[in-house]
């Protein structure tokens, strides 16, 4: 529970810092938080991070492309699974074990869920409606 509170505090602080500096779009703010989150969760060394982020960015871009190209939900899930399978070996080269690769996929899922919840909370605080 403390970890979740710490992460939310970090997200809010990064958002305020970015706003105060007048830098970037919302996407770049989310990306900065994601980088910090995954780096911490995977306990990446500087050398690992240097090799990891280019691979992860390519992976993320292919996931985005797969989401844009699907015509049915089952096709989308299949395309995403294929991208994950494709990158599993690349991630293993960087992270060193299947256990850390699995941890990456789980941490990425956890980050997206945390982000979704944060957005819902912010919309609720502003009086906006958000459907699940």
JSON list of C-alpha atoms in Angstrom, two decimals:
[
{"chain": "A", "resi": 1, "resn": "UNK", "atom": "CA", "xyz": [0.00, 0.00, 0.00]},
{"chain": "A", "resi": 2, "resn": "UNK", "atom": "CA", "xyz": [2.84, 2.37, 0.85]},
{"chain": "A", "resi": 3, "resn": "UNK", "atom": "CA", "xyz": [4.38, 1.63, -2.54]},
{"chain": "A", "resi": 4, "resn": "UNK", "atom": "CA", "xyz": [1.18, 2.63, -4.34]},
{"chain": "A", "resi": 5, "resn": "UNK", "atom": "CA", "xyz": [0.89, 5.87, -2.38]},
{"chain": "A", "resi": 6, "resn": "UNK", "atom": "CA", "xyz": [4.53, 6.64, -3.12]},
{"chain": "A", "resi": 7, "resn": "UNK", "atom": "CA", "xyz": [3.99, 6.02, -6.85]},
{"chain": "A", "resi": 8, "resn": "UNK", "atom": "CA", "xyz": [0.91, 8.25, -6.95]},
{"chain": "A", "resi": 9, "resn": "UNK", "atom": "CA", "xyz": [2.80, 10.99, -5.13]},
{"chain": "A", "resi": 10, "resn": "UNK", "atom": "CA", "xyz": [5.60, 10.62, -7.65]},
{"chain": "A", "resi": 11, "resn": "UNK", "atom": "CA", "xyz": [3.16, 10.85, -10.58]},
{"chain": "A", "resi": 12, "resn": "UNK", "atom": "CA", "xyz": [1.58, 13.99, -9.18]},
{"chain": "A", "resi": 13, "resn": "UNK", "atom": "CA", "xyz": [4.97, 15.57, -8.43]},
{"chain": "A", "resi": 14, "resn": "UNK", "atom": "CA", "xyz": [6.30, 14.84, -11.91]},
{"chain": "A", "resi": 15, "resn": "UNK", "atom": "CA", "xyz": [3.15, 16.35, -13.39]},
{"chain": "A", "resi": 16, "resn": "UNK", "atom": "CA", "xyz": [3.53, 19.54, -11.36]},
{"chain": "A", "resi": 17, "resn": "UNK", "atom": "CA", "xyz": [7.24, 19.80, -12.13]},
{"chain": "A", "resi": 18, "resn": "UNK", "atom": "CA", "xyz": [6.58, 19.44, -15.85]},
{"chain": "A", "resi": 19, "resn": "UNK", "atom": "CA", "xyz": [3.81, 22.04, -15.69]},
{"chain": "A", "resi": 20, "resn": "UNK", "atom": "CA", "xyz": [6.01, 24.43, -13.74]},
{"chain": "A", "resi": 21, "resn": "UNK", "atom": "CA", "xyz": [8.76, 24.09, -16.31]},
{"chain": "A", "resi": 22, "resn": "UNK", "atom": "CA", "xyz": [6.32, 24.43, -19.19]},
{"chain": "A", "resi": 23, "resn": "UNK", "atom": "CA", "xyz": [7.75, 21.35, -20.87]},
{"chain": "A", "resi": 24, "resn": "UNK", "atom": "CA", "xyz": [6.12, 18.87, -23.21]},
{"chain": "A", "resi": 25, "resn": "UNK", "atom": "CA", "xyz": [2.76, 17.36, -23.72]},
{"chain": "A", "resi": 26, "resn": "UNK", "atom": "CA", "xyz": [0.81, 15.04, -21.46]},
{"chain": "A", "resi": 27, "resn": "UNK", "atom": "CA", "xyz": [2.22, 12.10, -23.38]},
{"chain": "A", "resi": 28, "resn": "UNK", "atom": "CA", "xyz": [5.79, 13.09, -22.56]},
{"chain": "A", "resi": 29, "resn": "UNK", "atom": "CA", "xyz": [4.86, 13.50, -18.89]},
{"chain": "A", "resi": 30, "resn": "UNK", "atom": "CA", "xyz": [3.32, 10.04, -18.82]},
{"chain": "A", "resi": 31, "resn": "UNK", "atom": "CA", "xyz": [6.36, 8.67, -20.61]},
{"chain": "A", "resi": 32, "resn": "UNK", "atom": "CA", "xyz": [8.68, 10.21, -18.00]},
{"chain": "A", "resi": 33, "resn": "UNK", "atom": "CA", "xyz": [6.67, 8.63, -15.19]},
{"chain": "A", "resi": 34, "resn": "UNK", "atom": "CA", "xyz": [6.62, 5.30, -17.03]},
{"chain": "A", "resi": 35, "resn": "UNK", "atom": "CA", "xyz": [10.39, 5.38, -17.42]},
{"chain": "A", "resi": 36, "resn": "UNK", "atom": "CA", "xyz": [10.86, 6.04, -13.70]},
{"chain": "A", "resi": 37, "resn": "UNK", "atom": "CA", "xyz": [8.30, 3.38, -12.77]},
{"chain": "A", "resi": 38, "resn": "UNK", "atom": "CA", "xyz": [9.73, 0.61, -14.97]},
{"chain": "A", "resi": 39, "resn": "UNK", "atom": "CA", "xyz": [13.33, 1.48, -14.12]},
{"chain": "A", "resi": 40, "resn": "UNK", "atom": "CA", "xyz": [12.50, 1.14, -10.43]},
{"chain": "A", "resi": 41, "resn": "UNK", "atom": "CA", "xyz": [10.37, -2.00, -10.81]},
{"chain": "A", "resi": 42, "resn": "UNK", "atom": "CA", "xyz": [13.01, -3.78, -12.91]},
{"chain": "A", "resi": 43, "resn": "UNK", "atom": "CA", "xyz": [15.89, -2.36, -10.87]},
{"chain": "A", "resi": 44, "resn": "UNK", "atom": "CA", "xyz": [17.72, -1.46, -14.08]},
{"chain": "A", "resi": 45, "resn": "UNK", "atom": "CA", "xyz": [21.39, -0.64, -13.87]},
{"chain": "A", "resi": 46, "resn": "UNK", "atom": "CA", "xyz": [22.56, 2.32, -16.00]},
{"chain": "A", "resi": 47, "resn": "UNK", "atom": "CA", "xyz": [24.04, -0.11, -18.54]},
{"chain": "A", "resi": 48, "resn": "UNK", "atom": "CA", "xyz": [20.84, -2.15, -18.70]},
{"chain": "A", "resi": 49, "resn": "UNK", "atom": "CA", "xyz": [18.73, 0.99, -19.03]},
{"chain": "A", "resi": 50, "resn": "UNK", "atom": "CA", "xyz": [20.85, 2.18, -21.93]},
{"chain": "A", "resi": 51, "resn": "UNK", "atom": "CA", "xyz": [20.19, -1.08, -23.80]},
{"chain": "A", "resi": 52, "resn": "UNK", "atom": "CA", "xyz": [16.62, -1.58, -22.52]},
{"chain": "A", "resi": 53, "resn": "UNK", "atom": "CA", "xyz": [14.89, 1.68, -23.50]},
{"chain": "A", "resi": 54, "resn": "UNK", "atom": "CA", "xyz": [15.49, 1.54, -27.26]},
{"chain": "A", "resi": 55, "resn": "UNK", "atom": "CA", "xyz": [14.10, -2.02, -27.33]},
{"chain": "A", "resi": 56, "resn": "UNK", "atom": "CA", "xyz": [11.15, -1.05, -25.14]},
{"chain": "A", "resi": 57, "resn": "UNK", "atom": "CA", "xyz": [10.37, 1.99, -27.30]},
{"chain": "A", "resi": 58, "resn": "UNK", "atom": "CA", "xyz": [10.31, -0.20, -30.43]},
{"chain": "A", "resi": 59, "resn": "UNK", "atom": "CA", "xyz": [8.09, -2.69, -28.60]},
{"chain": "A", "resi": 60, "resn": "UNK", "atom": "CA", "xyz": [5.73, 0.06, -27.49]},
{"chain": "A", "resi": 61, "resn": "UNK", "atom": "CA", "xyz": [5.51, 1.45, -31.03]},
{"chain": "A", "resi": 62, "resn": "UNK", "atom": "CA", "xyz": [4.61, -1.98, -32.41]},
{"chain": "A", "resi": 63, "resn": "UNK", "atom": "CA", "xyz": [1.90, -2.37, -29.75]},
{"chain": "A", "resi": 64, "resn": "UNK", "atom": "CA", "xyz": [0.47, 1.03, -30.79]},
{"chain": "A", "resi": 65, "resn": "UNK", "atom": "CA", "xyz": [0.54, -0.02, -34.44]},
{"chain": "A", "resi": 66, "resn": "UNK", "atom": "CA", "xyz": [-1.19, -3.31, -33.61]},
{"chain": "A", "resi": 67, "resn": "UNK", "atom": "CA", "xyz": [-3.93, -1.43, -31.74]},
{"chain": "A", "resi": 68, "resn": "UNK", "atom": "CA", "xyz": [-4.53, 0.85, -34.72]},
{"chain": "A", "resi": 69, "resn": "UNK", "atom": "CA", "xyz": [-4.68, -2.00, -37.24]},
{"chain": "A", "resi": 70, "resn": "UNK", "atom": "CA", "xyz": [-7.09, -4.40, -35.57]},
{"chain": "A", "resi": 71, "resn": "UNK", "atom": "CA", "xyz": [-10.55, -5.05, -36.92]},
{"chain": "A", "resi": 72, "resn": "UNK", "atom": "CA", "xyz": [-11.87, -7.29, -34.14]},
{"chain": "A", "resi": 73, "resn": "UNK", "atom": "CA", "xyz": [-11.09, -7.68, -30.45]},
{"chain": "A", "resi": 74, "resn": "UNK", "atom": "CA", "xyz": [-9.78, -11.22, -30.86]},
{"chain": "A", "resi": 75, "resn": "UNK", "atom": "CA", "xyz": [-7.50, -10.06, -33.68]},
{"chain": "A", "resi": 76, "resn": "UNK", "atom": "CA", "xyz": [-6.17, -7.25, -31.51]},
{"chain": "A", "resi": 77, "resn": "UNK", "atom": "CA", "xyz": [-5.35, -9.62, -28.64]},
{"chain": "A", "resi": 78, "resn": "UNK", "atom": "CA", "xyz": [-3.65, -12.03, -31.06]},
{"chain": "A", "resi": 79, "resn": "UNK", "atom": "CA", "xyz": [-1.57, -9.23, -32.62]},
{"chain": "A", "resi": 80, "resn": "UNK", "atom": "CA", "xyz": [-0.49, -7.93, -29.21]},
{"chain": "A", "resi": 81, "resn": "UNK", "atom": "CA", "xyz": [0.44, -11.45, -28.10]},
{"chain": "A", "resi": 82, "resn": "UNK", "atom": "CA", "xyz": [2.53, -11.87, -31.25]},
{"chain": "A", "resi": 83, "resn": "UNK", "atom": "CA", "xyz": [4.37, -8.61, -30.56]},
{"chain": "A", "resi": 84, "resn": "UNK", "atom": "CA", "xyz": [5.07, -9.73, -26.98]},
{"chain": "A", "resi": 85, "resn": "UNK", "atom": "CA", "xyz": [6.39, -13.07, -28.21]},
{"chain": "A", "resi": 86, "resn": "UNK", "atom": "CA", "xyz": [8.57, -11.30, -30.77]},
{"chain": "A", "resi": 87, "resn": "UNK", "atom": "CA", "xyz": [10.12, -9.02, -28.15]},
{"chain": "A", "resi": 88, "resn": "UNK", "atom": "CA", "xyz": [10.44, -11.59, -25.38]},
{"chain": "A", "resi": 89, "resn": "UNK", "atom": "CA", "xyz": [13.81, -12.74, -26.73]},
{"chain": "A", "resi": 90, "resn": "UNK", "atom": "CA", "xyz": [15.04, -9.17, -27.18]},
{"chain": "A", "resi": 91, "resn": "UNK", "atom": "CA", "xyz": [14.07, -8.29, -23.62]},
{"chain": "A", "resi": 92, "resn": "UNK", "atom": "CA", "xyz": [15.76, -11.45, -22.33]},
{"chain": "A", "resi": 93, "resn": "UNK", "atom": "CA", "xyz": [19.03, -10.40, -24.00]},
{"chain": "A", "resi": 94, "resn": "UNK", "atom": "CA", "xyz": [18.89, -7.12, -22.09]},
{"chain": "A", "resi": 95, "resn": "UNK", "atom": "CA", "xyz": [17.35, -8.24, -18.79]},
{"chain": "A", "resi": 96, "resn": "UNK", "atom": "CA", "xyz": [19.09, -11.60, -18.56]},
{"chain": "A", "resi": 97, "resn": "UNK", "atom": "CA", "xyz": [16.25, -13.91, -17.48]},
{"chain": "A", "resi": 98, "resn": "UNK", "atom": "CA", "xyz": [12.72, -14.96, -18.30]},
{"chain": "A", "resi": 99, "resn": "UNK", "atom": "CA", "xyz": [11.75, -14.00, -14.74]},
{"chain": "A", "resi": 100, "resn": "UNK", "atom": "CA", "xyz": [12.75, -10.36, -15.32]},
{"chain": "A", "resi": 101, "resn": "UNK", "atom": "CA", "xyz": [10.99, -10.35, -18.71]},
{"chain": "A", "resi": 102, "resn": "UNK", "atom": "CA", "xyz": [7.80, -11.57, -17.05]},
{"chain": "A", "resi": 103, "resn": "UNK", "atom": "CA", "xyz": [8.28, -8.92, -14.38]},
{"chain": "A", "resi": 104, "resn": "UNK", "atom": "CA", "xyz": [8.53, -6.31, -17.17]},
{"chain": "A", "resi": 105, "resn": "UNK", "atom": "CA", "xyz": [5.25, -7.38, -18.75]},
{"chain": "A", "resi": 106, "resn": "UNK", "atom": "CA", "xyz": [3.54, -7.40, -15.35]},
{"chain": "A", "resi": 107, "resn": "UNK", "atom": "CA", "xyz": [5.00, -4.01, -14.37]},
{"chain": "A", "resi": 108, "resn": "UNK", "atom": "CA", "xyz": [3.90, -2.53, -17.70]},
{"chain": "A", "resi": 109, "resn": "UNK", "atom": "CA", "xyz": [0.38, -3.85, -17.10]},
{"chain": "A", "resi": 110, "resn": "UNK", "atom": "CA", "xyz": [0.40, -2.49, -13.53]},
{"chain": "A", "resi": 111, "resn": "UNK", "atom": "CA", "xyz": [1.55, 0.91, -14.77]},
{"chain": "A", "resi": 112, "resn": "UNK", "atom": "CA", "xyz": [-1.28, 1.11, -17.30]},
{"chain": "A", "resi": 113, "resn": "UNK", "atom": "CA", "xyz": [-3.83, 0.13, -14.66]},
{"chain": "A", "resi": 114, "resn": "UNK", "atom": "CA", "xyz": [-2.43, 2.67, -12.21]},
{"chain": "A", "resi": 115, "resn": "UNK", "atom": "CA", "xyz": [-2.55, 5.35, -14.90]},
{"chain": "A", "resi": 116, "resn": "UNK", "atom": "CA", "xyz": [-6.14, 4.47, -15.78]},
{"chain": "A", "resi": 117, "resn": "UNK", "atom": "CA", "xyz": [-7.20, 4.71, -12.13]},
{"chain": "A", "resi": 118, "resn": "UNK", "atom": "CA", "xyz": [-5.40, 8.02, -11.70]},
{"chain": "A", "resi": 119, "resn": "UNK", "atom": "CA", "xyz": [-7.15, 9.47, -14.74]},
{"chain": "A", "resi": 120, "resn": "UNK", "atom": "CA", "xyz": [-10.53, 8.28, -13.48]},
{"chain": "A", "resi": 121, "resn": "UNK", "atom": "CA", "xyz": [-9.88, 9.86, -10.08]},
{"chain": "A", "resi": 122, "resn": "UNK", "atom": "CA", "xyz": [-8.84, 13.16, -11.63]},
{"chain": "A", "resi": 123, "resn": "UNK", "atom": "CA", "xyz": [-11.92, 13.24, -13.85]},
{"chain": "A", "resi": 124, "resn": "UNK", "atom": "CA", "xyz": [-14.14, 12.45, -10.89]},
{"chain": "A", "resi": 125, "resn": "UNK", "atom": "CA", "xyz": [-12.56, 15.28, -8.89]},
{"chain": "A", "resi": 126, "resn": "UNK", "atom": "CA", "xyz": [-13.27, 17.71, -11.74]},
{"chain": "A", "resi": 127, "resn": "UNK", "atom": "CA", "xyz": [-16.85, 16.51, -11.90]},
{"chain": "A", "resi": 128, "resn": "UNK", "atom": "CA", "xyz": [-16.37, 14.79, -15.25]},
{"chain": "A", "resi": 129, "resn": "UNK", "atom": "CA", "xyz": [-17.92, 11.48, -16.03]},
{"chain": "A", "resi": 130, "resn": "UNK", "atom": "CA", "xyz": [-15.86, 8.49, -17.01]},
{"chain": "A", "resi": 131, "resn": "UNK", "atom": "CA", "xyz": [-17.25, 5.14, -18.06]},
{"chain": "A", "resi": 132, "resn": "UNK", "atom": "CA", "xyz": [-15.36, 1.92, -17.32]}
]
